[in-house]
Short mmCIF file of C-alpha atoms and ligand atoms in Angstrom, two decimals:
data_model
loop_
_atom_site.label_atom_id
_atom_site.label_comp_id
_atom_site.label_asym_id
_atom_site.label_seq_id
_atom_site.Cartn_x
_atom_site.Cartn_y
_atom_site.Cartn_z
CA MET B 181 -21.41 -18.65 48.43
CA ASN B 182 -20.42 -15.23 49.81
CA ALA B 183 -19.61 -12.67 47.15
CA LEU B 184 -15.90 -12.01 46.74
CA PRO B 185 -15.17 -8.81 48.69
CA THR B 186 -15.04 -6.08 46.01
CA SER B 187 -15.76 -2.86 47.82
CA PRO B 188 -14.18 -0.41 47.26
CA ALA B 189 -11.83 -2.80 45.44
CA TYR B 190 -11.23 -6.56 45.30
CA SER B 191 -9.38 -7.30 48.54
CA ALA B 192 -6.16 -9.22 48.96
CA PHE B 193 -6.46 -12.45 50.99
CA LEU B 194 -3.99 -12.00 53.81
CA ALA B 195 -3.73 -14.12 56.97
CA GLY B 196 -7.27 -15.43 56.44
CA ALA B 197 -8.78 -11.93 56.14
CA TRP B 198 -10.00 -10.01 53.09
CA THR B 199 -7.76 -6.98 53.28
CA GLN B 200 -7.63 -3.53 51.68
CA THR B 201 -4.16 -2.02 51.42
CA GLY B 202 -4.93 1.66 50.74
CA ARG B 203 -3.57 1.30 47.19
CA THR B 204 -5.23 -0.19 44.12
CA PHE B 205 -4.60 -1.13 40.49
CA GLU B 206 -6.88 -1.80 37.55
CA VAL B 207 -7.45 -5.03 35.65
CA HIS B 208 -8.40 -4.66 31.96
CA SER B 209 -10.18 -7.01 29.58
CA PRO B 210 -7.86 -7.74 26.63
CA ALA B 211 -10.88 -8.35 24.37
CA MET B 212 -12.66 -5.03 24.89
CA GLY B 213 -9.99 -2.95 26.64
CA GLU B 214 -12.32 -1.80 29.42
CA THR B 215 -11.49 -1.82 33.14
CA ILE B 216 -13.16 -4.85 34.68
CA ALA B 217 -11.93 -4.59 38.27
CA ILE B 218 -10.01 -2.55 40.79
CA VAL B 219 -7.82 -4.67 43.03
CA ALA B 220 -5.96 -4.09 46.30
CA ASP B 221 -2.29 -3.48 45.50
CA CYS B 222 0.07 -5.29 47.90
CA GLY B 223 3.56 -4.13 48.81
CA LEU B 224 6.30 -4.76 51.34
CA ASP B 225 4.12 -4.47 54.42
CA GLU B 226 1.67 -7.08 53.12
CA ALA B 227 4.58 -9.33 52.07
CA ARG B 228 6.00 -9.28 55.62
CA ARG B 229 2.61 -9.91 57.21
CA ALA B 230 1.94 -12.77 54.80
CA ALA B 231 5.27 -14.42 55.63
CA VAL B 232 4.51 -14.28 59.38
CA ALA B 233 1.01 -15.69 58.83
CA ALA B 234 2.26 -18.43 56.50
CA HIS B 235 4.83 -19.55 59.07
CA ALA B 236 2.35 -19.55 61.97
CA ALA B 237 -0.21 -21.49 59.91
CA PHE B 238 2.47 -23.94 58.76
CA LEU B 239 3.22 -25.02 62.35
CA GLN B 240 -0.43 -26.09 62.71
CA TRP B 241 -1.08 -27.37 59.17
CA ARG B 242 1.96 -29.66 59.00
CA ALA B 243 0.84 -31.36 62.23
CA ARG B 244 -2.40 -32.53 60.62
CA THR B 245 -2.46 -35.90 58.88
CA PRO B 246 -3.05 -36.28 55.13
CA TRP B 247 -6.43 -37.83 56.04
CA ASP B 248 -7.31 -34.64 57.88
CA ARG B 249 -6.14 -32.35 55.07
CA ALA B 250 -7.64 -34.40 52.23
CA PRO B 251 -11.36 -33.59 52.81
CA ILE B 252 -10.56 -29.86 52.67
CA LEU B 253 -8.78 -30.30 49.34
CA GLN B 254 -11.61 -32.52 48.06
CA ARG B 255 -14.19 -29.88 49.02
CA TRP B 256 -12.04 -27.24 47.31
CA GLY B 257 -12.02 -29.29 44.10
CA ALA B 258 -15.78 -29.86 44.33
CA LEU B 259 -16.45 -26.13 44.82
CA ILE B 260 -14.21 -25.25 41.87
CA LEU B 261 -16.23 -27.66 39.71
CA GLN B 262 -19.50 -26.32 41.07
CA HIS B 263 -18.45 -22.82 39.94
CA GLU B 264 -16.98 -23.96 36.61
CA VAL B 265 -19.05 -21.67 34.41
CA ARG B 266 -18.59 -18.55 36.53
CA LEU B 267 -14.83 -19.12 36.94
CA ALA B 268 -14.42 -19.81 33.20
CA HIS B 269 -16.20 -16.57 32.34
CA GLY B 270 -13.89 -14.77 34.77
CA ILE B 271 -10.83 -16.20 32.99
CA ALA B 272 -12.26 -15.21 29.59
CA ARG B 273 -12.84 -11.68 30.83
CA GLU B 274 -9.53 -11.09 32.58
CA MET B 275 -7.07 -12.66 30.12
CA GLY B 276 -9.08 -13.40 26.96
CA LYS B 277 -9.06 -17.22 26.81
CA PRO B 278 -12.13 -18.52 24.93
CA VAL B 279 -14.68 -19.60 27.52
CA THR B 280 -14.98 -23.16 26.18
CA GLU B 281 -11.24 -23.65 26.68
CA ALA B 282 -11.41 -21.92 30.07
CA LYS B 283 -14.00 -24.48 31.24
CA GLY B 284 -11.47 -27.22 30.44
CA GLU B 285 -8.88 -25.36 32.51
CA ILE B 286 -11.29 -25.24 35.46
CA ARG B 287 -12.03 -28.98 35.25
CA TYR B 288 -8.28 -29.72 35.11
CA SER B 289 -7.73 -27.44 38.13
CA ALA B 290 -10.43 -29.17 40.16
CA ALA B 291 -8.95 -32.59 39.32
CA LEU B 292 -5.60 -31.48 40.78
CA ALA B 293 -7.14 -30.77 44.18
CA GLY B 294 -8.62 -34.28 44.32
CA ASP B 295 -5.51 -35.99 42.96
CA PHE B 296 -3.13 -34.36 45.44
CA ALA B 297 -5.52 -35.06 48.35
CA GLU B 298 -5.19 -38.78 47.51
CA GLU B 299 -1.50 -38.71 46.57
CA ALA B 300 -0.54 -37.26 49.97
CA LYS B 301 -1.86 -40.42 51.65
CA ARG B 302 0.78 -42.41 49.78
CA VAL B 303 3.89 -40.57 50.99
CA PHE B 304 5.71 -43.54 52.48
CA GLY B 305 8.68 -43.63 54.81
CA GLU B 306 11.42 -46.28 54.82
CA LEU B 307 13.25 -48.40 57.38
CA VAL B 308 16.90 -48.62 56.38
CA PRO B 309 18.79 -51.78 57.54
CA SER B 310 21.45 -51.13 60.18
CA GLN B 311 24.71 -52.96 60.89
CA PHE B 312 23.97 -52.52 64.62
CA ALA B 313 21.39 -54.87 66.16
CA ASP B 314 20.16 -52.18 68.54
CA LYS B 315 19.59 -49.41 65.97
CA ARG B 316 16.57 -48.58 63.79
CA LEU B 317 17.14 -46.14 60.93
CA LEU B 318 13.97 -44.30 59.94
CA VAL B 319 13.54 -42.19 56.82
CA THR B 320 10.45 -39.98 56.68
CA LYS B 321 9.19 -37.15 54.47
CA ARG B 322 8.35 -33.74 55.88
CA PRO B 323 6.75 -30.68 54.22
CA VAL B 324 9.42 -28.14 53.23
CA GLY B 325 7.63 -25.16 54.82
CA PRO B 326 5.90 -21.98 53.60
CA VAL B 327 5.98 -21.63 49.80
CA LEU B 328 6.04 -18.58 47.55
CA ALA B 329 4.16 -19.34 44.30
CA ILE B 330 4.60 -16.81 41.48
CA THR B 331 2.10 -17.61 38.76
CA PRO B 332 1.47 -16.42 35.18
CA TRP B 333 -1.64 -15.11 33.42
CA ASN B 334 -1.96 -17.72 30.66
CA PHE B 335 -3.57 -20.34 32.92
CA PRO B 336 -4.81 -18.23 35.85
CA ALA B 337 -6.39 -21.20 37.67
CA LEU B 338 -4.34 -24.21 36.55
CA MET B 339 -0.94 -22.71 37.35
CA ILE B 340 -2.06 -21.92 40.90
CA MET B 341 -3.61 -25.34 41.47
CA ARG B 342 -0.53 -27.21 40.18
CA LYS B 343 1.48 -25.49 42.87
CA ALA B 344 -0.91 -24.73 45.71
CA ALA B 345 -2.86 -28.02 45.75
CA ALA B 346 0.40 -29.99 45.84
CA ALA B 347 1.94 -27.81 48.55
CA LEU B 348 -1.18 -27.78 50.73
CA ALA B 349 -1.63 -31.55 50.40
CA ALA B 350 2.01 -32.04 51.46
CA GLY B 351 1.45 -29.90 54.59
CA CYS B 352 3.02 -26.65 53.36
CA THR B 353 1.38 -23.23 53.39
CA VAL B 354 1.31 -21.04 50.28
CA ILE B 355 1.59 -17.35 49.40
CA VAL B 356 0.44 -16.78 45.82
CA LYS B 357 1.64 -13.76 43.87
CA PRO B 358 -0.62 -13.87 40.79
CA ALA B 359 0.16 -12.09 37.51
CA GLU B 360 -0.98 -8.43 37.35
CA GLN B 361 -3.16 -9.32 34.33
CA SER B 362 -5.11 -12.07 36.10
CA PRO B 363 -5.44 -11.61 39.88
CA LEU B 364 -9.21 -12.14 39.97
CA THR B 365 -9.19 -15.90 39.36
CA ALA B 366 -6.53 -16.26 42.06
CA LEU B 367 -8.77 -14.42 44.54
CA GLU B 368 -11.76 -16.56 43.52
CA LEU B 369 -9.73 -19.71 44.22
CA ALA B 370 -8.71 -18.35 47.62
CA GLN B 371 -12.31 -17.64 48.47
CA LEU B 372 -13.29 -21.21 47.58
CA TRP B 373 -10.40 -22.50 49.71
CA GLU B 374 -11.76 -20.50 52.64
CA GLU B 375 -15.25 -21.86 51.98
CA ALA B 376 -13.88 -25.41 51.82
CA GLY B 377 -12.54 -24.98 55.36
CA GLY B 378 -8.93 -24.07 54.58
CA PRO B 379 -7.50 -22.62 57.82
CA PRO B 380 -6.41 -18.93 57.94
CA GLY B 381 -2.90 -18.34 56.62
CA THR B 382 -2.63 -21.67 54.78
CA LEU B 383 -3.34 -20.04 51.40
CA GLN B 384 -2.85 -16.30 50.85
CA VAL B 385 -3.14 -14.25 47.66
CA LEU B 386 -1.24 -10.99 47.27
CA PRO B 387 -2.11 -9.15 44.03
CA THR B 388 0.37 -6.44 43.13
CA SER B 389 1.09 -4.03 40.30
CA ASP B 390 4.78 -4.03 41.21
CA PRO B 391 5.90 -7.66 41.56
CA ALA B 392 9.68 -7.25 41.91
CA PRO B 393 9.92 -5.67 45.41
CA LEU B 394 7.16 -7.87 46.81
CA ALA B 395 8.81 -11.01 45.47
CA ALA B 396 12.21 -9.80 46.72
CA ALA B 397 10.88 -9.31 50.27
CA LEU B 398 9.48 -12.84 50.32
CA LEU B 399 12.62 -14.32 48.79
CA ASP B 400 14.74 -12.60 51.45
CA ASP B 401 12.58 -14.04 54.21
CA VAL B 402 14.21 -17.13 55.70
CA THR B 403 10.89 -18.54 56.90
CA VAL B 404 9.75 -18.92 53.28
CA ARG B 405 11.35 -22.23 52.37
CA LYS B 406 10.41 -22.75 48.74
CA LEU B 407 9.95 -20.78 45.54
CA THR B 408 7.82 -22.17 42.75
CA PHE B 409 7.56 -20.12 39.57
CA THR B 410 6.05 -20.41 36.11
CA GLY B 411 7.11 -17.76 33.60
CA SER B 412 9.96 -16.71 31.37
CA THR B 413 13.45 -18.19 31.52
CA GLU B 414 14.98 -14.72 32.09
CA VAL B 415 12.85 -14.03 35.18
CA GLY B 416 13.23 -17.63 36.39
CA ILE B 417 17.02 -17.28 36.42
CA LEU B 418 16.82 -14.00 38.37
CA LEU B 419 14.45 -15.50 40.95
CA ASN B 420 16.56 -18.64 41.27
CA ARG B 421 19.64 -16.52 41.96
CA HIS B 422 17.77 -14.52 44.59
CA ALA B 423 16.33 -17.65 46.24
CA ALA B 424 19.82 -19.15 46.50
CA ALA B 425 20.82 -16.56 49.14
CA THR B 426 18.47 -18.19 51.65
CA LEU B 427 18.92 -21.70 50.17
CA LYS B 428 15.28 -22.15 49.26
CA HIS B 429 13.99 -25.19 47.44
CA VAL B 430 13.14 -24.14 43.89
CA SER B 431 10.82 -25.41 41.15
CA LEU B 432 10.82 -23.54 37.83
CA GLU B 433 8.56 -24.06 34.82
CA LEU B 434 10.02 -21.74 32.18
CA GLY B 435 9.87 -20.96 28.49
CA GLY B 436 9.60 -23.46 25.68
CA HIS B 437 10.04 -23.71 21.92
CA ALA B 438 8.17 -26.88 21.08
CA PRO B 439 8.89 -28.65 17.78
CA TYR B 440 6.21 -30.79 16.07
CA LEU B 441 7.83 -33.44 13.84
CA VAL B 442 5.45 -34.73 11.17
CA PHE B 443 6.89 -37.79 9.41
CA GLY B 444 6.10 -38.95 5.90
CA ASP B 445 3.92 -41.86 7.14
CA ALA B 446 1.52 -39.49 8.97
CA ASP B 447 -2.20 -39.27 8.30
CA VAL B 448 -1.93 -35.80 6.76
CA ALA B 449 -5.43 -34.59 7.62
CA GLN B 450 -5.22 -35.79 11.23
CA ALA B 451 -1.69 -34.43 11.64
CA ALA B 452 -2.81 -31.00 10.40
CA ARG B 453 -5.72 -30.99 12.88
CA ASP B 454 -3.37 -32.06 15.69
CA VAL B 455 -0.75 -29.43 14.91
CA ALA B 456 -3.48 -26.77 14.86
CA ALA B 457 -4.87 -28.06 18.19
CA SER B 458 -1.43 -27.83 19.79
CA LYS B 459 -0.45 -24.53 18.16
CA PHE B 460 -3.61 -22.48 18.57
CA ARG B 461 -4.68 -23.38 22.14
CA ASN B 462 -5.14 -20.19 24.08
CA ALA B 463 -4.22 -18.24 20.90
CA GLY B 464 -0.74 -19.77 21.06
CA GLN B 465 -0.14 -18.46 24.60
CA THR B 466 0.62 -21.85 26.16
CA CYS B 467 4.09 -22.87 27.36
CA ILE B 468 3.78 -26.26 25.62
CA CYS B 469 2.26 -24.88 22.39
CA THR B 470 3.92 -25.93 19.17
CA ASN B 471 6.38 -23.19 18.13
CA ARG B 472 7.79 -24.76 14.97
CA VAL B 473 6.52 -27.49 12.67
CA TYR B 474 8.97 -29.76 10.82
CA VAL B 475 7.36 -31.80 8.06
CA GLN B 476 9.03 -34.50 5.97
CA ARG B 477 9.53 -33.25 2.42
CA GLY B 478 7.42 -35.92 0.64
CA ILE B 479 4.17 -34.82 2.31
CA ALA B 480 5.06 -31.18 2.92
CA ASP B 481 2.92 -29.57 0.19
CA ALA B 482 -0.18 -31.59 1.13
CA PHE B 483 0.37 -30.99 4.84
CA GLU B 484 0.87 -27.23 4.48
CA ALA B 485 -2.28 -26.91 2.38
CA GLU B 486 -4.29 -28.86 4.95
CA LEU B 487 -2.85 -26.94 7.93
CA ALA B 488 -3.68 -23.65 6.20
CA ARG B 489 -7.25 -24.86 5.53
CA VAL B 490 -7.82 -25.96 9.16
CA THR B 491 -6.26 -22.75 10.48
CA ALA B 492 -8.31 -20.45 8.24
CA ALA B 493 -11.49 -22.09 9.58
CA LEU B 494 -10.73 -21.18 13.23
CA ARG B 495 -13.24 -18.71 14.64
CA VAL B 496 -11.65 -15.57 16.08
CA GLY B 497 -13.75 -13.37 18.34
CA ASP B 498 -15.22 -12.51 21.71
CA PRO B 499 -13.79 -14.98 24.25
CA LEU B 500 -17.09 -14.94 26.14
CA GLN B 501 -18.91 -16.59 23.18
CA ASP B 502 -19.04 -20.41 23.24
CA VAL B 503 -18.21 -20.66 19.52
CA THR B 504 -14.98 -18.64 19.75
CA GLN B 505 -11.77 -20.62 19.26
CA ILE B 506 -9.20 -17.79 19.19
CA GLY B 507 -9.35 -14.83 21.57
CA PRO B 508 -7.10 -11.78 21.78
CA LEU B 509 -3.46 -11.62 22.83
CA VAL B 510 -3.16 -10.72 26.50
CA ASP B 511 -1.63 -7.27 26.01
CA ALA B 512 0.01 -4.86 23.56
CA ALA B 513 3.50 -6.24 24.21
CA GLY B 514 2.24 -9.73 23.29
CA LEU B 515 0.74 -8.43 20.04
CA ARG B 516 3.91 -6.50 19.15
CA LYS B 517 6.01 -9.65 19.57
CA VAL B 518 3.76 -11.63 17.20
CA GLU B 519 3.90 -8.84 14.61
CA ALA B 520 7.69 -8.62 14.92
CA HIS B 521 8.14 -12.38 14.44
CA VAL B 522 5.94 -12.44 11.34
CA ALA B 523 7.58 -9.30 9.86
CA ASP B 524 11.06 -10.75 10.41
CA ALA B 525 10.11 -14.09 8.82
CA LEU B 526 8.59 -12.37 5.75
CA ALA B 527 11.60 -10.08 5.40
CA HIS B 528 13.86 -13.16 5.31
CA GLY B 529 11.94 -15.09 2.67
CA ALA B 530 8.98 -16.81 4.39
CA HIS B 531 5.48 -16.41 2.96
CA VAL B 532 2.00 -16.44 4.44
CA LEU B 533 -0.26 -19.42 3.67
CA THR B 534 -3.12 -18.01 5.73
CA GLY B 535 -3.52 -15.15 8.22
CA GLY B 536 -0.64 -12.76 8.77
CA ARG B 537 -2.64 -9.69 9.82
CA ALA B 538 -3.55 -7.90 13.03
CA LEU B 539 -7.34 -7.65 13.27
CA GLY B 540 -7.70 -4.60 15.50
CA GLY B 541 -7.50 -4.34 19.27
CA LEU B 542 -5.35 -7.21 20.54
CA PHE B 543 -6.61 -9.77 18.00
CA TYR B 544 -4.29 -11.44 15.48
CA GLU B 545 -5.33 -13.78 12.67
CA PRO B 546 -4.29 -17.43 13.14
CA THR B 547 -1.36 -17.69 10.75
CA VAL B 548 0.63 -20.34 8.90
CA LEU B 549 4.03 -19.41 7.44
CA SER B 550 5.82 -21.49 4.81
CA GLY B 551 9.44 -21.28 3.67
CA VAL B 552 10.66 -20.61 7.22
CA THR B 553 14.36 -21.20 7.94
CA ASP B 554 16.17 -21.96 11.19
CA ASP B 555 17.89 -18.55 11.37
CA MET B 556 14.67 -16.48 11.65
CA LEU B 557 13.66 -14.74 14.89
CA ILE B 558 10.54 -16.91 15.18
CA MET B 559 12.81 -19.96 15.44
CA ARG B 560 14.87 -18.56 18.29
CA GLU B 561 12.27 -16.84 20.51
CA GLU B 562 8.99 -18.15 21.90
CA THR B 563 6.26 -16.35 19.89
CA PHE B 564 3.46 -16.88 22.43
CA GLY B 565 0.91 -16.12 19.72
CA PRO B 566 -1.15 -17.73 16.93
CA VAL B 567 1.58 -18.27 14.31
CA ALA B 568 2.69 -21.67 12.97
CA PRO B 569 6.04 -21.59 11.10
CA VAL B 570 6.51 -24.65 8.85
CA LEU B 571 9.91 -26.06 7.84
CA ARG B 572 10.88 -29.15 5.84
CA PHE B 573 13.26 -32.03 6.60
CA ASP B 574 14.55 -35.08 4.75
CA ASP B 575 15.27 -37.80 7.32
CA GLU B 576 14.84 -38.82 10.94
CA ALA B 577 18.35 -37.91 12.09
CA GLU B 578 18.03 -34.41 10.64
CA ALA B 579 14.60 -33.91 12.25
CA ILE B 580 15.89 -34.93 15.69
CA ALA B 581 19.01 -32.77 15.43
CA ARG B 582 17.03 -29.66 14.41
CA ALA B 583 14.36 -30.28 17.05
CA ASN B 584 17.03 -30.48 19.76
CA ASP B 585 18.97 -27.46 18.49
CA THR B 586 17.51 -25.00 21.02
CA PRO B 587 18.28 -23.97 24.57
CA PHE B 588 14.71 -25.00 25.54
CA GLY B 589 13.39 -28.44 26.48
CA LEU B 590 9.78 -28.29 27.66
CA ALA B 591 7.57 -30.17 25.16
CA ALA B 592 8.02 -31.82 21.75
CA TYR B 593 5.57 -33.61 19.47
CA VAL B 594 5.85 -36.39 16.91
CA TRP B 595 3.39 -37.71 14.29
CA THR B 596 4.25 -41.15 12.94
CA ARG B 597 2.68 -44.60 12.55
CA ASP B 598 6.04 -46.41 12.71
CA VAL B 599 6.43 -48.07 16.12
CA GLY B 600 10.21 -48.22 15.90
CA ARG B 601 10.36 -44.52 15.10
CA VAL B 602 8.05 -43.73 18.04
CA PHE B 603 10.71 -45.03 20.42
CA ARG B 604 13.82 -43.88 18.53
CA VAL B 605 12.59 -40.32 18.19
CA SER B 606 10.88 -39.88 21.55
CA GLU B 607 13.97 -41.25 23.34
CA ALA B 608 16.29 -38.92 21.38
CA LEU B 609 14.29 -35.73 21.95
CA GLU B 610 15.77 -33.70 24.84
CA TYR B 611 12.43 -32.57 26.29
CA GLY B 612 10.49 -33.12 29.52
CA ILE B 613 7.18 -33.86 27.79
CA ILE B 614 6.69 -35.76 24.51
CA GLY B 615 3.36 -36.07 22.70
CA VAL B 616 3.40 -38.96 20.21
CA ASN B 617 0.38 -38.55 17.93
CA ASP B 618 -1.00 -36.63 20.92
CA PRO B 619 -1.17 -32.84 20.65
CA ILE B 620 -2.49 -32.36 24.22
CA PRO B 621 -0.40 -34.62 26.48
CA SER B 622 -0.83 -32.60 29.68
CA THR B 623 -2.99 -34.28 32.36
CA ALA B 624 -3.34 -33.94 36.13
CA GLN B 625 -1.70 -37.22 37.17
CA ALA B 626 1.35 -37.03 34.86
CA PRO B 627 4.58 -35.05 35.42
CA PHE B 628 4.83 -31.59 33.84
CA GLY B 629 8.08 -29.70 33.39
CA GLY B 630 11.13 -29.26 31.21
CA THR B 631 14.84 -29.78 30.74
CA LYS B 632 17.63 -27.25 29.93
CA ALA B 633 16.41 -23.62 29.89
CA SER B 634 12.81 -24.76 30.36
CA GLY B 635 13.19 -25.29 34.07
CA LEU B 636 13.88 -27.37 37.14
CA GLY B 637 11.70 -30.02 38.71
CA ARG B 638 8.32 -31.48 37.81
CA GLU B 639 4.77 -30.56 38.78
CA GLN B 640 1.74 -32.88 39.13
CA GLY B 641 1.34 -36.46 40.24
CA LYS B 642 3.65 -38.02 42.82
CA TRP B 643 6.57 -36.03 41.31
CA GLY B 644 4.72 -32.76 41.91
CA LEU B 645 4.02 -33.69 45.53
CA GLU B 646 7.62 -34.76 46.11
CA ALA B 647 8.67 -31.21 45.20
CA TYR B 648 7.10 -29.95 48.46
CA LEU B 649 8.68 -32.60 50.71
CA GLU B 650 12.11 -33.10 52.17
CA THR B 651 13.74 -36.19 53.57
CA LYS B 652 14.33 -36.61 57.29
CA PHE B 653 16.50 -39.28 58.87
CA THR B 654 15.99 -40.46 62.46
CA SER B 655 18.35 -42.97 64.06
CA VAL B 656 16.94 -44.75 67.12
CA ARG B 657 19.20 -46.74 69.43
CA LEU B 658 17.11 -49.09 71.51
CA ALA B 659 17.53 -48.21 75.16
C1 LIG W 805 1.24 -24.65 30.04
O1 LIG W 805 1.66 -24.86 28.92
O2 LIG W 805 1.77 -23.84 30.79
C2 LIG W 805 0.08 -25.41 30.56
C3 LIG W 805 -0.64 -26.11 29.50
C4 LIG W 805 -1.06 -27.48 29.84
O3 LIG W 805 -0.78 -28.00 30.90
O4 LIG W 805 -1.67 -28.10 28.98
#
């Protein structure tokens, strides 16, 4: 494979060409703090050129059949897998995810390319019956057009593939604006797309240190027909408002505040391991991470002790080491938020069962808090860090009501062995994703997305492909 163009800085990928912009910004490793790359900084000029290229490429790409597009996506997935170790190390370096976890992210990302290549072959039309003998009413699906994908740093590969693989399979073209913290993985994916035979302009990557004006230029552009965004609810609302002026299609995957309900019939040891698995993935920097644990009073002491034991055993350290389970927070703002949530909880009567300290640099000890109450800051805001607040409940109705008492609705989890409760509780929870005795429900072929303030639309599977298609009606009168 050709080396990613890095001289004098990593280039942007614009209109099929590796492009310097005359401006640069630095990418830092959150684990060590050092500068790991200098990257071309894109602005308004690059945004305009990207929109023109995306539209020109769209006119060609949409005309190709799914059978023609599929082998390119399949090759892309195969190349991503072939470079699993190198890409995972890149993720560990640029945003601090432990490399073992990052390898899982790469395998998931590769699977999406293959899944969408196949799914696009099953986009069926319909023939609607007509009251007129000489008319045929055809309903077909068409790609929506060029897409702007604004992606976060917490899954630098997966978040791009969820959007770009679906859009490209559907016949759309894509402009990716990656997070400032993690542009390198995005550029690596673009290079593999090029190597897989992706035509110029179909996928472009515009790194920038100043996202707002670049995003605004692309949102103002009428040729860009869809916005897809993963990030905070506040930013999602602003982008949605902006996109409305040109009536773009919009998909939003926004913040969460996932409850984990552990009922009295749970296997306490397994439930503690599962809560830890959900809570401490990516050092708690996952949209569907558990944010609050509700445990039924009868088993609460035993459960808390076990969760504290499992949590204290997690290995914190260099994300590039295979044995590391918890890396650093992504940046100083992330660390400050974790510290503020813990300080507020302690000031209002919670106590630490394990952890509770910053470890230097951007590292924070995996933490379990007991005696948490619903009015604390940690219960209202998404912590996005390695802190598990534990609360107690008495019965099923109370657990459901408290779990639903939030503006968010992305993911919720339940631990129970009672089949009736499985259905009662999972049906009552107002969330887009439910894990029943399953702390990691996310998988390439299943829908991903939330209700309420957690977003609009679903990614992945046939639902994720549908998001890049619109319906066209053709009435034919037989001559
Ligand atoms: C996310 O939470 O944003 C992605 C995590 C996953 O799909 O498992």
